[in-house]
Amino acid sequence: MLLWILLLETSLCFAAGNVTGDVCKEKICSCNEIEGDLHVDCEKKGFTSLQRFTAPTSQFYHLFLHGNSLTRLFPNEFANFYNAVSLHMENNGLHEIVPGAFLGLQLVKRLHINNNKIKSFRKQTFLGLDDLEYLQADFNLLRDIDPGAFQDLNKLEVLILNDNLISTLPANVFQYVPITHLDLRGNRLKTLPYEEVLEQIPGIAEILLEDNPWDCTCDLLSLKEWLENIPKNALIGRVVCEAPTRLQGKDLNETTEQDLCPLKNRVDSSLPAPPAQEETFAPGPLPTPFKTNGQEDHATPGSAPNGGTKIPGNWQIKIRPTAAIATGSARNKPLANSLPCPGGCSCDHIPGSGLKMNCNNRNVSSLADLKPKLSNVQELFLRDNKIHSIRKSHFVDYKNLILLDLGNNNIATVENNTFKNLLDLRWLYMDSNYLDTLSREKFAGLQNLEYLNVEYNAIQLILPGTFNAMPKLRILILNNNLLRSLPVDVFAGVSLSKLSLHNNYFMYLPVAGVLDQLTSIIQIDLHGNPWECSCTIVPFKQWAERLGSEVLMSDLKCETASRSQHPPSYLISSIVSNFL
Ligand SMILES: *[C@@H]1O[C@H](CO)[C@@H](O)[C@H](O)[C@H]1NC(C)=O
Ligand SMILES: *[C@@H]1O[C@H](CO)[C@@H](O)[C@H](O)[C@H]1NC(C)=O
Ligand SMILES: *[C@@H]1O[C@H](CO)[C@@H](O)[C@H](O)[C@H]1NC(C)=O
Ligand SMILES: *[C@@H]1O[C@H](CO)[C@@H](O)[C@H](O)[C@H]1NC(C)=O
């Protein structure tokens, strides 16, 4: 009887005609052979679940599912896709992976779940991925990683976790995992212990640790020693101390054991430094922006021309999407000679179908000089050149760009609508240039931009509506500019998750109409601004308290105290409202 009902139900479902559809046979997705591999491309099909679909059973394939709405993955979600060898799930708004979701995917070697909203990796999240070698999970909201999260990944070599909210790695998380490449940039790590963490990745060949608030105390000594003993060049980028104040901005490799572990009877080194030392942040006269000595003055990694502020280190490796880690990949095949690369640049295939064109530090003064034009460039690197203006005509041949790096040039002029045709662009780096004003027109067309970096410019003015041109923007980096105010409703059209406003000239920021529009914020950095601790700061203080220290990256200090008695460097959080 029961069986009969089940059969009846099944046949009813078949009558509906939509139980399973072969995504290739029914042309739901495009399925093409590329360099001998079948690519099943189901990008942006509006899928919310995979249960009604199936894919070829007689052939292996790469499965592209990015830009769908697979927000939750349930056990056996991929049961009909067991011939997949790689799985691309970027930009799905994915926030929950129920353990067992990946069961059946024994052949998958590469899993891309970056640019989603995943908050935790639970025990057995990755159960079933027996052959996984490469896990890319950057740009999520990862905070909690269970000690057993990776225990099923006994072949995992590359783990990409940059730009998350990780503050600690649990003990033994790498116990069964043969990691060789690890990217932890842009997290909230203050320390990394040797016992039960570092000691478990003896095969490390590349590790990236930049942009974490390293706490250079005795606890970090074991990291320093470990870094000295791993293969030369395995550490990519810098490990810069954020605390204690006396070591702020210093490279870990340039500290001594004495610096890290001062004698026990000395003053507690984690206390804030006396005000005198804070004066490196004082505004005084407006500083000349970042670069002042003309074109040749490139940022020297490790130098600190603005006093206490930090200069980007080796930017080539800061580029997130194809982190240095991709370089070892056999997939980056050199381009056949038949396709010439513009003079001096190097061009490589990237996984998928596009090209990566690297013209960093090639004395380029205008994009118009890059010839011949290549049409399928997806990642264009032009850092450390001499470009002084960019205009729309420069980009007509680059409609497929996903990443554009124009950092450390001399760009002062961005023509209106310059990026109008770059509809797929997701990452834009324009840090360390001479931009002074941001407007909507300058960024028109960037409808898919998620990451905008304009730190270390001379930005004084952001016009109303500037970010409305970029509705998908999630990460906005505006630190080390000359900003004093923000226009009302500036954040109304975006849902930022990370915002850097530190080292500007804000004395005040309104809550109503500005800060209260940051409804999705999970990380904001406001330090190094001369907050004026008068009555007007009260709503700001209350807003900061509501966010809490989890979101607010560092302490806020009063700079001017016009109507109050609070000395400079007084912590805003410790002001009692009645005093103001
Ligand atoms: C099956 O699904 C497709 C796409 O979701 C829809 O267009 C079609 O009408 C459905 N067929 C039936 C018989 O429900
Ligand atoms: C420390 O690391 C930085 C960045 O990698 C490098 O430039 C510097 O030379 C190193 N310093 C020492 C003392 O090894
Ligand atoms: C850089 O290019 C300029 C012309 O744009 C040229 O005069 C100069 O010699 C070049 N410098 C180097 C180091 O090639
Ligand atoms: C760019 O757009 C702004 C705002 O619409 C306008 O005021 C300005 O004149 C435009 N610039 C040029 C050169 O067209």
XYZ file of C-alpha atoms and ligand atoms in Angstrom:
636
model
C 0.000 0.000 0.000
C 2.693 2.428 1.057
C 4.807 1.509 -1.918
C 1.900 2.112 -4.205
C 1.419 5.608 -2.834
C 5.074 6.318 -3.343
C 4.879 5.101 -6.902
C 1.802 7.142 -7.526
C 3.516 10.219 -6.170
C 6.523 9.633 -8.338
C 4.428 9.212 -11.421
C 2.529 12.359 -10.587
C 5.811 14.155 -10.362
C 6.891 12.737 -13.675
C 3.594 13.884 -15.112
C 4.565 17.362 -14.037
C 7.598 16.771 -16.191
C 10.031 18.478 -13.892
C 11.544 15.846 -11.672
C 14.960 16.014 -13.220
C 16.254 17.844 -16.175
C 19.620 17.099 -17.705
C 21.151 20.562 -17.758
C 23.099 19.731 -20.924
C 20.553 17.726 -22.908
C 17.776 20.173 -22.153
C 20.074 23.095 -22.824
C 19.386 24.622 -19.438
C 23.117 25.303 -19.160
C 25.756 25.610 -21.815
C 27.992 22.573 -22.041
C 31.172 22.908 -24.049
C 34.495 21.193 -24.371
C 37.277 23.600 -23.502
C 40.822 22.324 -23.891
C 39.599 18.771 -23.625
C 37.512 19.334 -20.485
C 33.756 19.543 -20.423
C 32.535 22.790 -18.864
C 28.965 22.730 -17.607
C 28.210 26.407 -17.325
C 25.096 27.188 -15.294
C 26.105 30.695 -14.359
C 23.268 33.049 -13.326
C 20.400 30.668 -14.021
C 18.436 31.686 -10.942
C 18.819 28.214 -9.390
C 17.706 28.001 -5.777
C 18.225 24.256 -5.518
C 19.791 21.560 -7.654
C 17.367 18.814 -6.842
C 15.492 18.946 -10.113
C 18.619 18.809 -12.227
C 21.176 16.320 -13.336
C 24.309 16.427 -15.456
C 26.159 14.009 -17.756
C 26.759 10.636 -16.156
C 29.226 9.390 -18.729
C 31.759 12.199 -18.602
C 33.687 14.278 -16.064
C 33.092 18.016 -16.028
C 33.740 21.335 -14.329
C 30.523 22.645 -12.853
C 30.005 26.416 -12.875
C 27.174 27.567 -10.650
C 28.231 31.084 -9.762
C 25.721 33.882 -9.582
C 22.754 31.690 -8.697
C 20.683 31.806 -5.514
C 21.853 28.633 -3.840
C 21.647 30.214 -0.414
C 21.419 26.973 1.541
C 22.887 23.596 0.681
C 21.142 20.545 2.068
C 22.436 16.978 2.422
C 22.943 15.291 -0.935
C 22.392 18.538 -2.791
C 24.834 17.387 -5.469
C 23.720 13.770 -5.664
C 23.043 14.075 -9.393
C 26.367 15.752 -10.094
C 28.781 13.056 -8.995
C 30.961 13.431 -12.082
C 31.989 16.983 -11.261
C 35.735 17.504 -10.854
C 35.500 21.160 -9.835
C 32.691 23.188 -8.398
C 32.287 26.957 -8.673
C 29.715 28.471 -6.357
C 30.807 32.101 -5.992
C 28.189 34.780 -5.437
C 25.222 32.717 -4.434
C 24.387 34.479 -1.193
C 25.262 31.101 0.330
C 24.957 31.274 4.092
C 24.325 27.744 5.232
C 25.978 24.473 4.368
C 24.302 21.613 6.169
C 26.859 18.839 6.826
C 26.414 16.227 4.127
C 25.707 18.764 1.414
C 28.768 17.687 -0.552
C 28.236 13.948 -0.193
C 28.871 12.121 -3.426
C 31.392 14.589 -4.787
C 34.354 12.236 -4.461
C 35.967 13.530 -7.632
C 35.925 17.242 -6.878
C 39.442 18.585 -6.539
C 38.640 22.292 -6.424
C 35.806 23.937 -4.560
C 35.122 27.670 -4.857
C 32.659 29.056 -2.328
C 34.173 32.519 -2.105
C 32.107 35.708 -2.121
C 29.222 34.316 -0.176
C 27.860 34.887 3.315
C 29.092 31.799 5.100
C 29.541 32.458 8.809
C 30.874 29.159 10.041
C 32.467 25.908 9.017
C 31.003 23.200 11.147
C 32.262 19.733 11.808
C 31.779 17.677 8.634
C 30.795 20.660 6.534
C 33.026 19.189 3.836
C 32.132 15.555 4.316
C 32.234 13.699 1.011
C 34.924 15.770 -0.678
C 37.479 12.999 -0.328
C 39.701 14.238 -3.127
C 39.588 17.980 -2.476
C 42.933 19.691 -2.979
C 41.905 23.346 -3.272
C 39.342 25.199 -1.190
C 38.639 28.836 -1.885
C 36.440 30.543 0.710
C 37.600 34.159 0.732
C 35.197 37.079 1.111
C 32.737 35.368 3.373
C 31.685 36.193 6.919
C 33.594 33.333 8.483
C 34.077 33.692 12.173
C 33.735 30.225 13.608
C 35.698 27.269 12.368
C 35.087 24.012 14.149
C 38.252 22.096 15.084
C 36.926 19.228 12.950
C 35.864 21.360 9.997
C 38.586 20.094 7.682
C 39.096 16.639 9.141
C 37.625 14.946 6.066
C 39.929 16.781 3.682
C 42.959 14.568 3.775
C 44.278 15.817 0.464
C 43.700 19.530 0.939
C 46.773 21.523 0.005
C 45.487 25.000 -0.797
C 43.245 26.811 1.659
C 42.154 30.347 0.841
C 40.456 32.126 3.724
C 41.389 35.771 3.227
C 38.927 38.568 3.957
C 36.849 36.866 6.556
C 36.348 37.588 10.248
C 38.556 34.894 11.679
C 40.123 35.828 14.998
C 41.459 32.439 16.008
C 42.213 29.105 14.434
C 41.118 26.288 16.675
C 43.624 23.791 17.982
C 44.209 20.803 15.725
C 42.211 22.249 12.853
C 44.967 21.196 10.434
C 45.715 17.895 12.095
C 44.760 15.701 9.156
C 45.298 18.248 6.425
C 48.488 18.452 4.319
C 48.326 22.216 3.777
C 51.001 23.732 1.558
C 49.354 27.069 0.704
C 47.437 29.134 3.224
C 45.930 32.582 2.744
C 44.742 34.280 5.914
C 45.008 37.925 4.862
C 42.406 40.420 5.920
C 41.156 38.625 8.991
C 41.228 39.532 12.678
C 44.059 37.359 13.828
C 46.085 38.738 16.685
C 48.168 35.668 17.176
C 48.818 32.207 15.772
C 50.060 29.608 18.215
C 52.711 27.072 17.347
C 51.333 24.266 19.454
C 48.474 22.506 17.734
C 48.297 24.969 14.847
C 51.540 25.958 13.092
C 53.278 22.738 14.027
C 50.632 20.904 12.037
C 51.475 22.492 8.708
C 55.109 21.456 8.272
C 54.749 21.293 4.491
C 53.969 24.980 4.088
C 55.267 26.488 0.854
C 53.301 29.757 0.772
C 51.565 31.631 3.571
C 49.922 35.058 3.481
C 49.212 36.865 6.731
C 48.902 40.544 5.866
C 46.172 42.833 7.132
C 45.617 41.210 10.447
C 45.842 43.156 13.725
C 48.873 41.263 15.001
C 49.451 41.669 18.687
C 53.212 41.729 19.017
C 53.521 40.348 22.482
C 55.328 37.339 23.829
C 52.610 35.115 22.374
C 53.722 36.020 18.889
C 57.290 34.932 19.424
C 56.514 31.404 18.292
C 55.048 32.713 15.018
C 58.145 34.820 14.464
C 60.409 31.849 15.048
C 58.299 29.590 12.899
C 58.410 32.111 10.053
C 62.182 32.178 10.328
C 62.302 28.450 9.887
C 59.925 27.838 7.031
C 61.360 27.834 3.503
C 62.761 31.120 2.259
C 60.121 33.187 0.435
C 57.294 31.075 1.837
C 55.953 34.111 3.670
C 54.407 36.442 1.136
C 53.808 40.003 2.279
C 54.322 41.480 5.694
C 53.292 40.701 9.223
C 52.821 44.139 10.742
C 52.273 44.773 14.430
C 49.076 46.578 15.335
C 49.669 46.466 19.061
C 51.226 47.333 21.439
C 51.420 50.989 20.461
C 55.188 51.173 20.728
C 55.525 48.514 18.029
C 52.629 49.649 15.847
C 53.548 49.588 12.182
C 56.671 47.523 12.748
C 57.331 44.321 10.844
C 57.361 41.253 13.038
C 60.612 40.161 11.417
C 62.232 43.367 12.630
C 61.256 42.985 16.238
C 63.494 41.374 18.787
C 62.584 38.884 21.430
C 63.146 41.704 23.887
C 60.552 43.832 22.055
C 57.991 41.068 22.190
C 58.677 39.896 25.688
C 59.837 42.892 27.716
C 60.826 42.209 31.279
C 57.919 41.247 33.392
C 58.353 44.090 35.895
C 58.098 46.727 33.171
C 54.924 48.620 32.414
C 52.311 46.503 30.743
C 53.131 46.977 27.112
C 49.572 46.546 25.967
C 48.501 49.784 27.617
C 48.037 52.682 25.241
C 51.129 54.779 24.834
C 51.278 58.232 26.409
C 49.735 61.010 24.316
C 53.107 62.240 23.085
C 53.505 59.144 20.971
C 50.079 59.542 19.491
C 51.005 62.792 17.859
C 51.967 60.991 14.726
C 48.225 60.891 14.067
C 47.542 64.539 14.880
C 46.222 66.492 11.942
C 47.927 69.850 12.379
C 48.292 71.279 8.913
C 46.949 68.984 6.224
C 49.730 66.698 5.181
C 50.623 66.495 1.587
C 49.129 63.298 0.321
C 51.107 60.144 0.206
C 53.304 60.879 -2.780
C 54.901 64.283 -2.963
C 58.230 63.956 -4.651
C 57.004 63.479 -8.156
C 56.572 60.431 -10.242
C 59.586 58.479 -9.133
C 58.487 58.336 -5.547
C 57.091 54.863 -5.356
C 55.936 53.562 -2.048
C 58.664 51.635 -0.400
C 57.268 48.667 1.418
C 57.959 49.043 5.061
C 58.489 52.774 5.063
C 56.071 55.006 6.880
C 56.214 58.516 5.440
C 53.023 59.626 7.158
C 54.273 58.932 10.615
C 52.316 56.187 12.245
C 50.409 55.180 9.169
C 51.133 52.116 7.160
C 52.004 51.917 3.538
C 50.742 49.054 1.468
C 53.350 46.394 1.214
C 53.926 44.264 -1.803
C 50.691 44.902 -3.595
C 51.036 42.305 -6.188
C 50.210 39.765 -3.580
C 47.435 41.821 -2.070
C 45.315 41.151 -5.082
C 42.748 38.860 -3.681
C 41.036 36.915 -6.433
C 44.003 35.136 -7.918
C 46.112 35.239 -4.809
C 49.736 34.408 -5.315
C 48.605 30.924 -4.579
C 47.294 30.481 -8.072
C 50.755 30.895 -9.500
C 51.815 27.373 -8.739
C 48.804 26.074 -10.563
C 49.390 24.056 -13.660
C 46.261 25.653 -14.996
C 47.983 28.920 -15.686
C 49.345 27.765 -18.961
C 51.541 30.239 -20.791
C 49.809 31.721 -23.727
C 50.470 30.208 -27.115
C 52.834 32.345 -29.147
C 50.157 32.916 -31.715
C 48.439 35.347 -29.329
C 50.845 38.211 -28.737
C 50.781 40.000 -25.407
C 51.202 43.792 -25.342
C 54.825 44.849 -25.091
C 56.442 44.100 -21.784
C 53.369 42.543 -20.206
C 52.843 38.883 -19.528
C 49.637 37.065 -20.350
C 48.375 33.804 -18.906
C 45.252 31.749 -19.171
C 43.244 31.644 -15.977
C 40.892 28.850 -14.996
C 37.721 29.360 -16.958
C 38.072 31.048 -20.262
C 39.788 34.386 -19.716
C 43.241 35.882 -19.657
C 45.276 37.491 -16.955
C 47.448 40.322 -18.223
C 50.205 41.507 -15.946
C 51.680 44.903 -16.799
C 52.811 45.807 -13.297
C 55.815 48.101 -13.127
C 56.289 48.314 -16.902
C 56.660 52.098 -17.300
C 53.169 52.364 -18.823
C 52.022 55.978 -19.080
C 48.713 55.434 -20.836
C 46.411 52.495 -21.341
C 46.195 53.524 -24.960
C 49.812 52.370 -25.346
C 48.972 48.732 -24.652
C 48.882 47.095 -28.070
C 47.792 44.792 -29.533
C 44.402 44.789 -27.855
C 43.276 41.476 -26.410
C 39.551 41.020 -26.031
C 39.157 38.378 -23.357
C 41.257 39.876 -20.588
C 39.560 39.236 -17.251
C 42.288 40.397 -14.902
C 44.378 43.436 -15.753
C 47.258 44.461 -13.522
C 48.725 47.907 -14.071
C 50.159 48.630 -10.656
C 53.323 50.711 -10.246
C 53.166 52.550 -13.533
C 52.889 56.208 -14.543
C 49.320 56.475 -15.739
C 47.971 59.937 -14.956
C 44.503 59.819 -16.465
C 41.985 57.241 -17.531
C 39.045 57.624 -19.873
C 36.240 55.624 -21.373
C 37.994 55.028 -24.673
C 40.795 53.189 -22.864
C 38.448 50.434 -21.788
C 36.387 49.679 -24.887
C 38.486 46.567 -25.493
C 38.284 45.344 -21.923
C 34.595 44.568 -21.536
C 35.305 41.224 -19.850
C 37.326 42.596 -16.965
C 36.615 41.149 -13.562
C 39.604 42.679 -11.824
C 41.420 45.924 -12.562
C 44.437 47.040 -10.601
C 45.533 50.631 -11.185
C 47.217 51.055 -7.810
C 50.266 53.252 -7.325
C 50.042 55.295 -10.492
C 49.657 59.061 -10.857
C 45.990 59.093 -11.672
C 44.403 62.446 -10.929
C 41.835 62.470 -13.702
C 39.076 59.939 -14.190
C 36.808 60.974 -17.025
C 33.047 60.635 -16.464
C 31.778 57.197 -17.519
C 35.280 55.751 -17.757
C 34.065 52.389 -16.485
C 30.727 52.472 -18.251
C 31.358 49.257 -20.185
C 32.909 47.245 -17.379
C 29.691 45.561 -16.357
C 31.433 42.473 -14.956
C 34.108 44.242 -12.957
C 34.165 43.067 -9.366
C 37.461 44.294 -7.970
C 38.877 47.768 -8.574
C 42.137 48.922 -7.038
C 42.977 52.610 -7.398
C 44.893 53.085 -4.189
C 47.978 55.309 -4.017
C 47.010 57.740 -6.741
C 46.030 61.415 -6.735
C 42.236 61.205 -6.780
C 40.648 64.163 -5.013
C 36.932 63.830 -5.699
C 34.666 60.813 -6.052
C 31.406 61.159 -7.948
C 28.702 58.959 -9.327
C 29.621 59.769 -12.903
C 33.183 58.579 -12.439
C 32.004 55.142 -11.384
C 28.960 54.805 -13.634
C 28.504 51.313 -15.033
C 30.148 49.364 -12.231
C 26.963 47.490 -11.464
C 28.781 44.391 -10.260
C 31.613 45.981 -8.338
C 32.063 44.441 -4.907
C 35.441 45.774 -3.848
C 36.742 49.308 -4.223
C 40.100 50.336 -2.882
C 40.968 54.036 -3.006
C 43.169 54.311 0.071
C 46.192 56.634 0.012
C 44.783 59.199 -2.389
C 44.016 62.853 -1.722
C 40.249 62.476 -1.594
C 38.633 65.508 0.009
C 35.184 65.243 -1.427
C 32.694 62.458 -1.983
C 29.666 63.744 -3.849
C 26.137 62.636 -2.961
C 25.071 59.458 -4.726
C 28.636 58.372 -5.560
C 28.111 54.788 -4.452
C 24.663 54.448 -5.989
C 26.480 53.549 -9.172
C 27.764 50.416 -7.417
C 24.786 48.661 -5.788
C 26.754 45.457 -5.091
C 29.624 47.158 -3.305
C 30.547 45.300 -0.125
C 34.045 46.421 0.717
C 35.056 50.073 0.568
C 38.546 51.161 1.476
C 38.891 54.896 1.981
C 41.552 55.220 4.636
C 44.471 57.644 4.422
C 42.702 60.352 2.507
C 41.776 63.930 3.363
C 38.109 63.443 4.141
C 36.402 65.704 6.666
C 32.780 64.823 5.983
C 30.444 62.498 4.134
C 27.235 63.557 2.379
C 23.825 62.531 3.638
C 22.538 59.232 2.215
C 25.975 58.347 0.866
C 25.513 54.736 1.970
C 21.800 54.518 1.190
C 22.234 52.587 -2.040
C 24.785 50.009 -0.879
C 25.061 47.331 1.793
C 28.661 47.574 2.878
C 30.068 44.842 5.025
C 33.536 46.327 5.489
C 34.450 50.008 5.537
C 37.823 51.617 6.227
C 37.756 55.292 7.086
C 40.792 55.484 9.323
C 43.460 58.146 9.045
C 41.271 60.845 7.576
C 40.230 64.196 9.081
C 36.789 63.453 10.428
C 36.011 65.427 13.562
C 32.409 64.344 13.428
C 30.167 61.962 11.493
C 26.396 62.195 11.669
C 24.515 59.085 12.673
C 21.171 60.002 11.109
C 21.380 59.719 7.351
C 24.979 58.510 7.256
C 26.162 55.954 9.808
C 22.712 54.538 10.463
C 22.587 53.437 6.855
C 25.392 50.962 7.426
C 22.910 48.255 8.264
C 25.026 45.326 7.034
C 28.327 46.449 8.442
C 30.455 43.808 10.090
C 33.745 45.653 10.236
C 34.469 49.362 10.325
C 37.727 51.116 11.062
C 37.630 54.751 12.186
C 40.844 55.246 14.131
C 43.294 58.021 13.448
C 40.625 60.692 12.993
C 40.600 63.845 15.133
C 37.216 63.249 16.763
C 35.938 66.353 18.439
C 34.615 65.446 21.841
C 31.956 68.074 22.225
C 28.221 67.578 22.620
C 27.728 66.591 19.005
C 29.689 63.407 19.525
C 27.032 61.863 21.787
C 24.942 60.137 19.088
C 28.163 58.944 17.494
C 29.353 57.522 20.781
C 26.052 55.740 21.288
C 26.163 54.379 17.774
C 29.697 53.096 18.346
C 28.583 51.413 21.546
C 25.739 49.690 19.778
C 28.150 48.289 17.218
C 30.463 46.995 19.893
C 34.117 46.134 19.655
C 33.415 43.164 17.414
C 32.525 45.499 14.580
C 34.462 48.588 15.484
C 38.046 47.772 14.708
C 39.870 50.027 17.145
C 39.472 52.585 19.891
C 38.314 56.076 19.025
C 40.155 58.930 20.601
C 39.220 62.542 21.178
C 41.500 64.886 19.383
C 40.135 68.357 19.952
C 38.238 69.091 23.082
C 36.953 72.533 22.388
C 34.170 72.690 24.928
C 35.157 69.857 27.159
C 38.016 69.218 29.462
C 38.947 65.929 27.953
C 42.539 65.776 27.004
C 43.483 64.573 23.568
C 43.659 60.824 23.223
C 40.930 60.339 25.755
C 39.004 57.246 24.743
C 35.585 58.207 23.449
C 34.088 55.121 25.003
C 35.105 56.287 28.448
C 33.440 59.683 28.228
C 30.357 60.038 30.337
C 27.775 61.844 28.257
C 26.943 64.256 31.065
C 30.398 65.716 30.951
C 30.032 66.962 27.415
C 9.404 22.722 -15.908
O 10.284 23.761 -15.450
C 10.517 24.745 -16.426
C 11.556 25.700 -15.900
O 11.473 25.816 -14.508
C 9.192 25.434 -16.778
O 9.418 26.414 -17.756
C 8.227 24.389 -17.297
O 6.981 24.991 -17.546
C 8.066 23.260 -16.300
N 7.285 22.195 -16.899
C 6.206 21.690 -16.340
C 5.509 20.630 -17.110
O 5.844 22.072 -15.231
C 61.198 41.930 6.893
O 60.234 41.668 5.899
C 60.100 42.702 4.957
C 58.924 42.373 4.064
O 59.019 41.081 3.586
C 61.400 42.854 4.196
O 61.303 43.896 3.256
C 62.504 43.166 5.192
O 63.733 43.209 4.530
C 62.561 42.112 6.277
N 63.503 42.520 7.294
C 64.404 41.714 7.791
C 65.263 42.265 8.875
O 64.529 40.558 7.391
C 59.714 55.208 -19.536
O 58.984 55.744 -20.619
C 59.379 57.048 -20.990
C 58.477 57.483 -22.116
O 57.145 57.276 -21.783
C 60.827 57.037 -21.414
O 61.243 58.361 -21.738
C 61.673 56.492 -20.313
O 63.002 56.372 -20.739
C 61.167 55.127 -19.870
N 61.906 54.672 -18.705
C 62.373 53.439 -18.616
C 63.117 53.130 -17.377
O 62.217 52.627 -19.489
C 30.997 64.963 -15.276
O 29.763 64.840 -14.589
C 29.472 65.914 -13.706
C 28.183 65.604 -12.987
O 27.164 65.343 -13.886
C 29.367 67.217 -14.480
O 29.128 68.284 -13.593
C 30.671 67.434 -15.195
O 30.556 68.604 -15.991
C 31.006 66.247 -16.075
N 32.320 66.443 -16.653
C 32.509 66.444 -17.945
C 33.902 66.722 -18.389
O 31.611 66.259 -18.743
